[in-house]
Amino acid sequence: MKYTILLCTAILLPAAVIAQSTLFSHSIGGGIFTARKYLGAAVIYTPRFNFLQFSQHSAISLETSIAAGMNIGDNYNSNTGGNSTSIFMFNAPVLLSWNYGNAATCKARDKAGFFAGLGWGFHNSAHPTEHIDPDEEEADPGQLHISGLALSTGVRWQLYHRSVGLKISWLFNNNRYNPDIAGIGGVSVNYNIGSRY
């Protein structure tokens, strides 16, 4: 029992400290993801941990943008040969990012700023099928499984004493699935939680 309590403390205490730390920040927003014959929309939560701060205006961080949403289009959720394609999508890159200016750190009070990141990510969702023969025994509902190099960049600015941002991302398809799709692009608008000016 004693070891269980020590193990739980060792795991939960650092997580609680990070969550309350001035090195931790997060944002929430919404965005769209697009590729060849694909369009999806999602709610996006982005936690970020600034592990190296050069000044109150500049920091290197480890972050992820967890996007959960749905596909948009008639053939994403239609029945195809007895199988139903999923309407849900999930996107999650892990990035090493450089942040400068607005919301770069908890102490940054700049009116504008920018960021850029590089990492690895994945995207899973349904993929549209143009035509499926109903006489076939097995119909492929069309799944989209993308993973590979992830890039992101964007800007943040002050709006009514709060911080908002615009982010553009690209996820390269570096796996053997869906060879017809080079990657997935994304655009999102985010509200930086806790940033006040």
PDB file of C-alpha atoms in Angstrom:
ATOM      1  CA  MET A   1       0.000   0.000   0.000  1.00  0.00           C
ATOM      2  CA  LYS A   2       2.843   2.359   0.883  1.00  0.00           C
ATOM      3  CA  TYR A   3       4.462   1.883  -2.540  1.00  0.00           C
ATOM      4  CA  THR A   4       1.158   2.523  -4.312  1.00  0.00           C
ATOM      5  CA  ILE A   5       0.751   5.838  -2.487  1.00  0.00           C
ATOM      6  CA  LEU A   6       4.353   6.821  -3.280  1.00  0.00           C
ATOM      7  CA  LEU A   7       3.901   5.899  -6.945  1.00  0.00           C
ATOM      8  CA  CYS A   8       0.653   7.897  -7.225  1.00  0.00           C
ATOM      9  CA  THR A   9       2.298  10.878  -5.521  1.00  0.00           C
ATOM     10  CA  ALA A  10       5.317  10.660  -7.835  1.00  0.00           C
ATOM     11  CA  ILE A  11       3.024  10.718 -10.873  1.00  0.00           C
ATOM     12  CA  LEU A  12       0.339  13.197  -9.769  1.00  0.00           C
ATOM     13  CA  LEU A  13       2.467  15.780  -7.957  1.00  0.00           C
ATOM     14  CA  PRO A  14       4.573  16.807 -10.995  1.00  0.00           C
ATOM     15  CA  ALA A  15       1.408  16.948 -13.128  1.00  0.00           C
ATOM     16  CA  ALA A  16      -0.264  19.248 -10.584  1.00  0.00           C
ATOM     17  CA  VAL A  17       2.832  21.463 -10.364  1.00  0.00           C
ATOM     18  CA  ILE A  18       3.036  21.764 -14.161  1.00  0.00           C
ATOM     19  CA  ALA A  19      -0.675  22.620 -14.397  1.00  0.00           C
ATOM     20  CA  GLN A  20      -0.234  25.462 -11.878  1.00  0.00           C
ATOM     21  CA  SER A  21       3.132  26.538 -13.214  1.00  0.00           C
ATOM     22  CA  THR A  22       3.829  29.791 -15.001  1.00  0.00           C
ATOM     23  CA  LEU A  23       5.505  27.622 -17.649  1.00  0.00           C
ATOM     24  CA  PHE A  24       2.191  26.037 -18.662  1.00  0.00           C
ATOM     25  CA  SER A  25      -0.352  27.652 -20.992  1.00  0.00           C
ATOM     26  CA  HIS A  26      -3.207  26.426 -23.126  1.00  0.00           C
ATOM     27  CA  SER A  27      -5.751  27.487 -25.708  1.00  0.00           C
ATOM     28  CA  ILE A  28      -9.039  26.295 -27.137  1.00  0.00           C
ATOM     29  CA  GLY A  29     -10.571  26.934 -30.521  1.00  0.00           C
ATOM     30  CA  GLY A  30     -11.963  25.496 -33.699  1.00  0.00           C
ATOM     31  CA  GLY A  31     -10.654  24.731 -37.128  1.00  0.00           C
ATOM     32  CA  ILE A  32     -10.957  22.909 -40.409  1.00  0.00           C
ATOM     33  CA  PHE A  33      -8.768  20.178 -41.898  1.00  0.00           C
ATOM     34  CA  THR A  34      -8.573  19.525 -45.613  1.00  0.00           C
ATOM     35  CA  ALA A  35      -6.900  17.233 -48.128  1.00  0.00           C
ATOM     36  CA  ARG A  36      -7.690  15.835 -51.571  1.00  0.00           C
ATOM     37  CA  LYS A  37     -11.463  15.070 -51.507  1.00  0.00           C
ATOM     38  CA  TYR A  38     -11.587  15.518 -47.729  1.00  0.00           C
ATOM     39  CA  LEU A  39     -12.908  18.191 -45.373  1.00  0.00           C
ATOM     40  CA  GLY A  40     -13.337  18.026 -41.603  1.00  0.00           C
ATOM     41  CA  ALA A  41     -14.088  20.415 -38.743  1.00  0.00           C
ATOM     42  CA  ALA A  42     -12.982  20.076 -35.126  1.00  0.00           C
ATOM     43  CA  VAL A  43     -12.760  21.583 -31.662  1.00  0.00           C
ATOM     44  CA  ILE A  44      -9.068  21.987 -30.804  1.00  0.00           C
ATOM     45  CA  TYR A  45      -7.405  22.034 -27.364  1.00  0.00           C
ATOM     46  CA  THR A  46      -3.707  22.995 -27.254  1.00  0.00           C
ATOM     47  CA  PRO A  47      -1.737  22.513 -24.016  1.00  0.00           C
ATOM     48  CA  ARG A  48       1.819  23.891 -24.069  1.00  0.00           C
ATOM     49  CA  PHE A  49       4.766  23.619 -21.675  1.00  0.00           C
ATOM     50  CA  ASN A  50       7.524  26.241 -22.044  1.00  0.00           C
ATOM     51  CA  PHE A  51      10.616  24.336 -20.958  1.00  0.00           C
ATOM     52  CA  LEU A  52      13.126  26.959 -22.141  1.00  0.00           C
ATOM     53  CA  GLN A  53      12.441  30.684 -21.730  1.00  0.00           C
ATOM     54  CA  PHE A  54      14.899  33.126 -23.273  1.00  0.00           C
ATOM     55  CA  SER A  55      12.992  36.146 -21.910  1.00  0.00           C
ATOM     56  CA  GLN A  56       9.411  37.028 -21.023  1.00  0.00           C
ATOM     57  CA  HIS A  57       8.849  37.518 -24.772  1.00  0.00           C
ATOM     58  CA  SER A  58      10.425  34.326 -26.158  1.00  0.00           C
ATOM     59  CA  ALA A  59      10.244  30.608 -25.310  1.00  0.00           C
ATOM     60  CA  ILE A  60      10.733  27.103 -26.684  1.00  0.00           C
ATOM     61  CA  SER A  61       7.863  24.783 -25.829  1.00  0.00           C
ATOM     62  CA  LEU A  62       6.577  21.243 -26.148  1.00  0.00           C
ATOM     63  CA  GLU A  63       2.931  21.228 -27.224  1.00  0.00           C
ATOM     64  CA  THR A  64       0.157  19.230 -28.792  1.00  0.00           C
ATOM     65  CA  SER A  65      -3.028  20.303 -30.550  1.00  0.00           C
ATOM     66  CA  ILE A  66      -5.719  17.720 -29.853  1.00  0.00           C
ATOM     67  CA  ALA A  67      -8.448  18.077 -32.484  1.00  0.00           C
ATOM     68  CA  ALA A  68     -11.656  16.055 -32.241  1.00  0.00           C
ATOM     69  CA  GLY A  69     -14.480  16.634 -34.683  1.00  0.00           C
ATOM     70  CA  MET A  70     -16.364  15.354 -37.656  1.00  0.00           C
ATOM     71  CA  ASN A  71     -16.121  15.005 -41.409  1.00  0.00           C
ATOM     72  CA  ILE A  72     -18.113  17.370 -43.595  1.00  0.00           C
ATOM     73  CA  GLY A  73     -19.810  16.131 -46.771  1.00  0.00           C
ATOM     74  CA  ASP A  74     -22.600  13.883 -48.004  1.00  0.00           C
ATOM     75  CA  ASN A  75     -20.546  10.768 -48.568  1.00  0.00           C
ATOM     76  CA  TYR A  76     -18.739  10.766 -45.232  1.00  0.00           C
ATOM     77  CA  ASN A  77     -21.602   9.354 -43.209  1.00  0.00           C
ATOM     78  CA  SER A  78     -23.673   7.602 -45.871  1.00  0.00           C
ATOM     79  CA  ASN A  79     -24.283   3.874 -45.952  1.00  0.00           C
ATOM     80  CA  THR A  80     -22.034   2.228 -48.493  1.00  0.00           C
ATOM     81  CA  GLY A  81     -22.775  -1.387 -49.365  1.00  0.00           C
ATOM     82  CA  GLY A  82     -24.001  -2.224 -45.866  1.00  0.00           C
ATOM     83  CA  ASN A  83     -21.063  -0.516 -44.146  1.00  0.00           C
ATOM     84  CA  SER A  84     -21.367   2.929 -42.668  1.00  0.00           C
ATOM     85  CA  THR A  85     -18.479   5.360 -42.817  1.00  0.00           C
ATOM     86  CA  SER A  86     -17.579   7.107 -39.577  1.00  0.00           C
ATOM     87  CA  ILE A  87     -18.300  10.804 -39.263  1.00  0.00           C
ATOM     88  CA  PHE A  88     -15.659  11.311 -36.557  1.00  0.00           C
ATOM     89  CA  MET A  89     -12.115  12.595 -37.009  1.00  0.00           C
ATOM     90  CA  PHE A  90      -9.122  12.937 -34.673  1.00  0.00           C
ATOM     91  CA  ASN A  91      -5.863  14.842 -35.222  1.00  0.00           C
ATOM     92  CA  ALA A  92      -2.968  15.080 -32.764  1.00  0.00           C
ATOM     93  CA  PRO A  93       0.551  16.337 -33.499  1.00  0.00           C
ATOM     94  CA  VAL A  94       3.301  16.680 -30.876  1.00  0.00           C
ATOM     95  CA  LEU A  95       5.432  19.735 -31.659  1.00  0.00           C
ATOM     96  CA  LEU A  96       8.574  21.500 -30.542  1.00  0.00           C
ATOM     97  CA  SER A  97       7.677  25.186 -30.986  1.00  0.00           C
ATOM     98  CA  TRP A  98       9.278  28.605 -30.765  1.00  0.00           C
ATOM     99  CA  ASN A  99       6.928  31.306 -29.431  1.00  0.00           C
ATOM    100  CA  TYR A 100       7.596  35.031 -29.550  1.00  0.00           C
ATOM    101  CA  GLY A 101       5.565  38.025 -28.370  1.00  0.00           C
ATOM    102  CA  ASN A 102       1.885  37.810 -27.478  1.00  0.00           C
ATOM    103  CA  ALA A 103       1.146  34.835 -25.153  1.00  0.00           C
ATOM    104  CA  ALA A 104       4.649  33.405 -25.659  1.00  0.00           C
ATOM    105  CA  THR A 105       4.955  33.210 -21.866  1.00  0.00           C
ATOM    106  CA  CYS A 106       2.585  33.975 -19.005  1.00  0.00           C
ATOM    107  CA  LYS A 107       4.351  37.324 -18.490  1.00  0.00           C
ATOM    108  CA  ALA A 108       4.382  38.448 -22.134  1.00  0.00           C
ATOM    109  CA  ARG A 109       2.210  41.537 -22.671  1.00  0.00           C
ATOM    110  CA  ASP A 110       3.004  42.216 -26.331  1.00  0.00           C
ATOM    111  CA  LYS A 111       0.146  43.275 -28.598  1.00  0.00           C
ATOM    112  CA  ALA A 112       1.180  40.776 -31.303  1.00  0.00           C
ATOM    113  CA  GLY A 113       3.327  37.688 -31.629  1.00  0.00           C
ATOM    114  CA  PHE A 114       4.015  34.612 -33.683  1.00  0.00           C
ATOM    115  CA  PHE A 115       5.023  30.971 -33.338  1.00  0.00           C
ATOM    116  CA  ALA A 116       6.370  28.097 -35.440  1.00  0.00           C
ATOM    117  CA  GLY A 117       6.618  24.401 -34.659  1.00  0.00           C
ATOM    118  CA  LEU A 118       7.970  21.127 -35.979  1.00  0.00           C
ATOM    119  CA  GLY A 119       7.115  17.603 -34.854  1.00  0.00           C
ATOM    120  CA  TRP A 120       5.250  14.384 -35.581  1.00  0.00           C
ATOM    121  CA  GLY A 121       1.520  13.752 -35.734  1.00  0.00           C
ATOM    122  CA  PHE A 122      -1.334  11.575 -36.892  1.00  0.00           C
ATOM    123  CA  HIS A 123      -4.839  12.017 -38.306  1.00  0.00           C
ATOM    124  CA  ASN A 124      -7.593   9.383 -38.377  1.00  0.00           C
ATOM    125  CA  SER A 125     -10.991   9.781 -40.006  1.00  0.00           C
ATOM    126  CA  ALA A 126     -13.282   8.472 -42.698  1.00  0.00           C
ATOM    127  CA  HIS A 127     -12.350   9.077 -46.323  1.00  0.00           C
ATOM    128  CA  PRO A 128     -14.953   9.719 -49.012  1.00  0.00           C
ATOM    129  CA  THR A 129     -15.691   6.924 -51.435  1.00  0.00           C
ATOM    130  CA  GLU A 130     -16.774   8.023 -54.887  1.00  0.00           C
ATOM    131  CA  HIS A 131     -18.565   4.784 -55.793  1.00  0.00           C
ATOM    132  CA  ILE A 132     -18.954   1.395 -54.241  1.00  0.00           C
ATOM    133  CA  ASP A 133     -20.578  -1.488 -56.059  1.00  0.00           C
ATOM    134  CA  PRO A 134     -23.455  -2.768 -53.871  1.00  0.00           C
ATOM    135  CA  ASP A 135     -22.962  -6.275 -55.331  1.00  0.00           C
ATOM    136  CA  GLU A 136     -19.496  -6.555 -53.799  1.00  0.00           C
ATOM    137  CA  GLU A 137     -19.363  -8.679 -50.657  1.00  0.00           C
ATOM    138  CA  GLU A 138     -17.048  -6.315 -48.813  1.00  0.00           C
ATOM    139  CA  ALA A 139     -17.366  -2.582 -49.310  1.00  0.00           C
ATOM    140  CA  ASP A 140     -14.496  -0.392 -48.184  1.00  0.00           C
ATOM    141  CA  PRO A 141     -15.914   2.454 -46.089  1.00  0.00           C
ATOM    142  CA  GLY A 142     -12.732   4.407 -46.825  1.00  0.00           C
ATOM    143  CA  GLN A 143     -10.547   5.186 -43.836  1.00  0.00           C
ATOM    144  CA  LEU A 144      -7.989   7.961 -43.683  1.00  0.00           C
ATOM    145  CA  HIS A 145      -4.871   7.128 -41.625  1.00  0.00           C
ATOM    146  CA  ILE A 146      -2.186   9.794 -41.971  1.00  0.00           C
ATOM    147  CA  SER A 147       0.978  10.059 -39.871  1.00  0.00           C
ATOM    148  CA  GLY A 148       4.224  11.879 -40.388  1.00  0.00           C
ATOM    149  CA  LEU A 149       6.116  15.139 -40.104  1.00  0.00           C
ATOM    150  CA  ALA A 150       3.966  17.981 -38.735  1.00  0.00           C
ATOM    151  CA  LEU A 151       4.544  21.713 -39.282  1.00  0.00           C
ATOM    152  CA  SER A 152       2.650  24.642 -37.811  1.00  0.00           C
ATOM    153  CA  THR A 153       2.916  28.402 -37.739  1.00  0.00           C
ATOM    154  CA  GLY A 154       0.690  31.255 -36.747  1.00  0.00           C
ATOM    155  CA  VAL A 155       0.132  34.625 -35.160  1.00  0.00           C
ATOM    156  CA  ARG A 156      -1.378  35.816 -31.880  1.00  0.00           C
ATOM    157  CA  TRP A 157      -2.724  39.242 -31.088  1.00  0.00           C
ATOM    158  CA  GLN A 158      -4.534  41.196 -28.408  1.00  0.00           C
ATOM    159  CA  LEU A 159      -8.297  41.543 -28.837  1.00  0.00           C
ATOM    160  CA  TYR A 160     -10.422  43.253 -26.167  1.00  0.00           C
ATOM    161  CA  HIS A 161      -7.779  42.644 -23.457  1.00  0.00           C
ATOM    162  CA  ARG A 162      -7.576  38.945 -24.346  1.00  0.00           C
ATOM    163  CA  SER A 163      -5.275  36.927 -26.615  1.00  0.00           C
ATOM    164  CA  VAL A 164      -6.475  35.167 -29.783  1.00  0.00           C
ATOM    165  CA  GLY A 165      -4.554  33.393 -32.504  1.00  0.00           C
ATOM    166  CA  LEU A 166      -4.669  32.126 -36.056  1.00  0.00           C
ATOM    167  CA  LYS A 167      -2.800  28.891 -36.810  1.00  0.00           C
ATOM    168  CA  ILE A 168      -1.927  27.132 -40.077  1.00  0.00           C
ATOM    169  CA  SER A 169      -0.692  23.528 -40.004  1.00  0.00           C
ATOM    170  CA  TRP A 170       0.387  20.781 -42.388  1.00  0.00           C
ATOM    171  CA  LEU A 171       0.724  17.061 -41.650  1.00  0.00           C
ATOM    172  CA  PHE A 172       2.728  15.103 -44.232  1.00  0.00           C
ATOM    173  CA  ASN A 173       1.645  11.556 -45.089  1.00  0.00           C
ATOM    174  CA  ASN A 174       4.784   9.517 -44.377  1.00  0.00           C
ATOM    175  CA  ASN A 175       3.128   6.116 -44.007  1.00  0.00           C
ATOM    176  CA  ARG A 176       1.951   3.427 -46.447  1.00  0.00           C
ATOM    177  CA  TYR A 177      -1.763   4.149 -46.027  1.00  0.00           C
ATOM    178  CA  ASN A 178      -3.658   6.480 -48.379  1.00  0.00           C
ATOM    179  CA  PRO A 179      -0.841   6.985 -50.921  1.00  0.00           C
ATOM    180  CA  ASP A 180      -3.146   9.267 -52.954  1.00  0.00           C
ATOM    181  CA  ILE A 181      -3.034  11.897 -50.173  1.00  0.00           C
ATOM    182  CA  ALA A 182       0.192  13.877 -49.712  1.00  0.00           C
ATOM    183  CA  GLY A 183      -0.925  15.360 -46.384  1.00  0.00           C
ATOM    184  CA  ILE A 184      -3.591  17.208 -44.425  1.00  0.00           C
ATOM    185  CA  GLY A 185      -3.724  20.987 -44.079  1.00  0.00           C
ATOM    186  CA  GLY A 186      -5.413  22.792 -41.215  1.00  0.00           C
ATOM    187  CA  VAL A 187      -6.489  26.318 -40.286  1.00  0.00           C
ATOM    188  CA  SER A 188      -7.748  27.225 -36.809  1.00  0.00           C
ATOM    189  CA  VAL A 189      -8.694  30.190 -34.630  1.00  0.00           C
ATOM    190  CA  ASN A 190      -7.781  29.907 -30.938  1.00  0.00           C
ATOM    191  CA  TYR A 191      -8.478  31.698 -27.674  1.00  0.00           C
ATOM    192  CA  ASN A 192      -5.462  31.700 -25.323  1.00  0.00           C
ATOM    193  CA  ILE A 193      -6.892  30.802 -21.906  1.00  0.00           C
ATOM    194  CA  GLY A 194      -5.774  33.005 -19.031  1.00  0.00           C
ATOM    195  CA  SER A 195      -3.956  35.632 -21.136  1.00  0.00           C
ATOM    196  CA  ARG A 196      -5.177  39.098 -20.057  1.00  0.00           C
ATOM    197  CA  TYR A 197      -3.896  42.537 -21.042  1.00  0.00           C
TER     198      TYR A 197
END
